[in-house]
Amino acid sequence: MNITYTLDQIDQAAKFVLDHSTSKIILFEGEMGSGKTTLIKSLIKELGSDDIVSSPTFSLVNEYTTDNNPIFHFDLYRVEDEEELYNFGIETYIYSNNYVLVEWPEILKNLIQDNFTIVKISLTDANKRTLSLHNN
């Protein structure tokens, strides 16, 4: 499934992702600057959190609160190997049955077999993005 959107339509793109994802584990792929964190900010708002969202590039994970359950936001850009993920306790988050939103997920794909959604974001032009969603 694909949609094209502008920054003004980011909330509709977030709703699209939530409406079409079959998993609470959502992996975000796209080049640097494609808008992964911006889309995640809108997703977290749609999920009911009023927390300030920022990229967890250095902390590895940020936790956001809602009335129901926490949302975990990972940025794995600086993770070098799977052992680092295990040492961090990644499986605790993955199997928590909470939303787990992961930027730069390539290293994580080997650890989760199924039941995740991949969202690929591509720059269409300076103002537009194309989002491709695939449930696994």
CSV table of C-alpha atoms in Angstrom, one decimal:
chain,number,residue,atom,x,y,z
A,1,MET,CA,0.0,0.0,0.0
A,2,ASN,CA,1.3,3.4,-0.9
A,3,ILE,CA,0.3,7.0,-0.3
A,4,THR,CA,1.9,10.3,-1.1
A,5,TYR,CA,1.7,13.2,1.3
A,6,THR,CA,3.1,16.6,2.2
A,7,LEU,CA,4.0,17.9,5.6
A,8,ASP,CA,0.6,19.5,5.9
A,9,GLN,CA,-0.9,16.0,5.5
A,10,ILE,CA,1.3,14.3,8.0
A,11,ASP,CA,-1.5,13.6,10.4
A,12,GLN,CA,-3.4,11.8,7.6
A,13,ALA,CA,-0.3,9.8,6.8
A,14,ALA,CA,-0.1,8.8,10.5
A,15,LYS,CA,-3.7,7.7,10.5
A,16,PHE,CA,-3.0,5.7,7.4
A,17,VAL,CA,-0.2,3.9,9.1
A,18,LEU,CA,-2.3,3.1,12.2
A,19,ASP,CA,-5.3,2.0,10.1
A,20,HIS,CA,-3.3,-0.3,7.9
A,21,SER,CA,-0.7,-1.8,10.3
A,22,THR,CA,-1.4,-5.3,11.5
A,23,SER,CA,1.2,-5.0,14.3
A,24,LYS,CA,2.3,-2.7,17.1
A,25,ILE,CA,5.9,-3.2,16.0
A,26,ILE,CA,6.4,-0.7,13.2
A,27,LEU,CA,9.8,-0.4,11.5
A,28,PHE,CA,10.6,2.9,9.6
A,29,GLU,CA,13.0,2.9,6.7
A,30,GLY,CA,14.2,5.8,4.6
A,31,GLU,CA,17.2,7.8,3.9
A,32,MET,CA,18.5,10.5,6.3
A,33,GLY,CA,16.1,13.4,6.2
A,34,SER,CA,13.2,11.6,4.7
A,35,GLY,CA,10.9,12.3,7.6
A,36,LYS,CA,10.9,9.2,9.8
A,37,THR,CA,11.0,11.1,13.1
A,38,THR,CA,8.4,13.7,11.9
A,39,LEU,CA,6.0,10.9,11.0
A,40,ILE,CA,6.6,9.2,14.3
A,41,LYS,CA,5.8,12.4,16.2
A,42,SER,CA,2.5,12.5,14.5
A,43,LEU,CA,1.9,8.8,15.2
A,44,ILE,CA,2.6,9.3,18.9
A,45,LYS,CA,0.2,12.2,19.0
A,46,GLU,CA,-2.5,10.0,17.2
A,47,LEU,CA,-1.9,7.3,19.8
A,48,GLY,CA,-2.8,9.8,22.6
A,49,SER,CA,0.5,11.0,24.0
A,50,ASP,CA,1.0,14.7,24.7
A,51,ASP,CA,4.7,14.1,25.4
A,52,ILE,CA,7.4,16.0,23.4
A,53,VAL,CA,8.8,13.7,20.8
A,54,SER,CA,12.5,13.7,19.8
A,55,SER,CA,14.7,11.3,18.1
A,56,PRO,CA,16.4,8.8,20.5
A,57,THR,CA,19.6,8.8,18.5
A,58,PHE,CA,21.9,8.9,21.5
A,59,SER,CA,19.6,7.4,24.2
A,60,LEU,CA,18.6,4.5,21.8
A,61,VAL,CA,15.0,4.5,23.2
A,62,ASN,CA,12.5,7.1,24.3
A,63,GLU,CA,9.3,6.2,26.2
A,64,TYR,CA,6.2,8.2,25.8
A,65,THR,CA,3.1,7.9,28.0
A,66,THR,CA,-0.6,7.6,27.1
A,67,ASP,CA,-3.6,6.9,29.2
A,68,ASN,CA,-3.3,3.2,28.4
A,69,ASN,CA,0.2,2.0,27.6
A,70,PRO,CA,3.7,3.3,27.0
A,71,ILE,CA,5.0,3.8,23.4
A,72,PHE,CA,8.6,2.9,22.8
A,73,HIS,CA,10.5,4.8,20.1
A,74,PHE,CA,13.9,3.4,19.0
A,75,ASP,CA,16.6,4.8,16.8
A,76,LEU,CA,19.1,2.1,16.0
A,77,TYR,CA,21.3,4.1,13.7
A,78,ARG,CA,24.4,3.9,16.0
A,79,VAL,CA,23.9,0.2,17.0
A,80,GLU,CA,26.7,-1.9,15.6
A,81,ASP,CA,25.6,-5.5,16.2
A,82,GLU,CA,22.8,-7.7,17.5
A,83,GLU,CA,24.6,-8.3,20.8
A,84,GLU,CA,24.3,-4.7,21.6
A,85,LEU,CA,20.5,-5.0,21.2
A,86,TYR,CA,20.4,-8.1,23.5
A,87,ASN,CA,22.5,-6.3,26.1
A,88,PHE,CA,20.0,-3.5,26.0
A,89,GLY,CA,17.1,-5.9,26.5
A,90,ILE,CA,15.4,-5.3,23.2
A,91,GLU,CA,13.3,-8.4,23.5
A,92,THR,CA,11.6,-7.0,26.6
A,93,TYR,CA,10.3,-4.1,24.4
A,94,ILE,CA,9.5,-6.2,21.4
A,95,TYR,CA,7.3,-8.7,23.4
A,96,SER,CA,5.7,-6.0,25.6
A,97,ASN,CA,2.5,-5.8,23.5
A,98,ASN,CA,3.0,-2.0,23.4
A,99,TYR,CA,3.7,0.1,20.4
A,100,VAL,CA,7.4,-0.2,19.4
A,101,LEU,CA,8.4,2.3,16.7
A,102,VAL,CA,11.9,1.7,15.2
A,103,GLU,CA,14.0,4.0,13.0
A,104,TRP,CA,16.9,2.4,11.2
A,105,PRO,CA,15.6,-1.2,11.9
A,106,GLU,CA,17.9,-3.2,9.6
A,107,ILE,CA,19.8,-4.8,12.5
A,108,LEU,CA,16.6,-5.7,14.3
A,109,LYS,CA,14.9,-7.6,11.4
A,110,ASN,CA,17.0,-10.7,12.1
A,111,LEU,CA,15.7,-10.9,15.6
A,112,ILE,CA,12.0,-10.6,14.8
A,113,GLN,CA,10.5,-13.3,12.6
A,114,ASP,CA,7.1,-11.9,11.8
A,115,ASN,CA,4.2,-9.8,13.1
A,116,PHE,CA,5.7,-6.4,12.2
A,117,THR,CA,5.0,-3.6,9.8
A,118,ILE,CA,7.5,-1.9,7.5
A,119,VAL,CA,7.0,1.7,6.6
A,120,LYS,CA,9.3,3.0,3.9
A,121,ILE,CA,9.5,6.7,3.3
A,122,SER,CA,10.9,8.1,0.1
A,123,LEU,CA,11.4,11.7,-1.0
A,124,THR,CA,9.2,12.4,-4.0
A,125,ASP,CA,10.3,16.0,-4.3
A,126,ALA,CA,11.2,18.8,-1.9
A,127,ASN,CA,7.7,18.9,-0.5
A,128,LYS,CA,6.3,15.4,-0.9
A,129,ARG,CA,7.0,12.0,0.5
A,130,THR,CA,5.8,8.6,-0.6
A,131,LEU,CA,5.0,6.1,2.1
A,132,SER,CA,4.9,2.4,1.4
A,133,LEU,CA,3.5,0.1,4.0
A,134,HIS,CA,4.0,-3.7,4.1
A,135,ASN,CA,2.7,-6.0,6.9
A,136,ASN,CA,4.9,-9.0,7.6
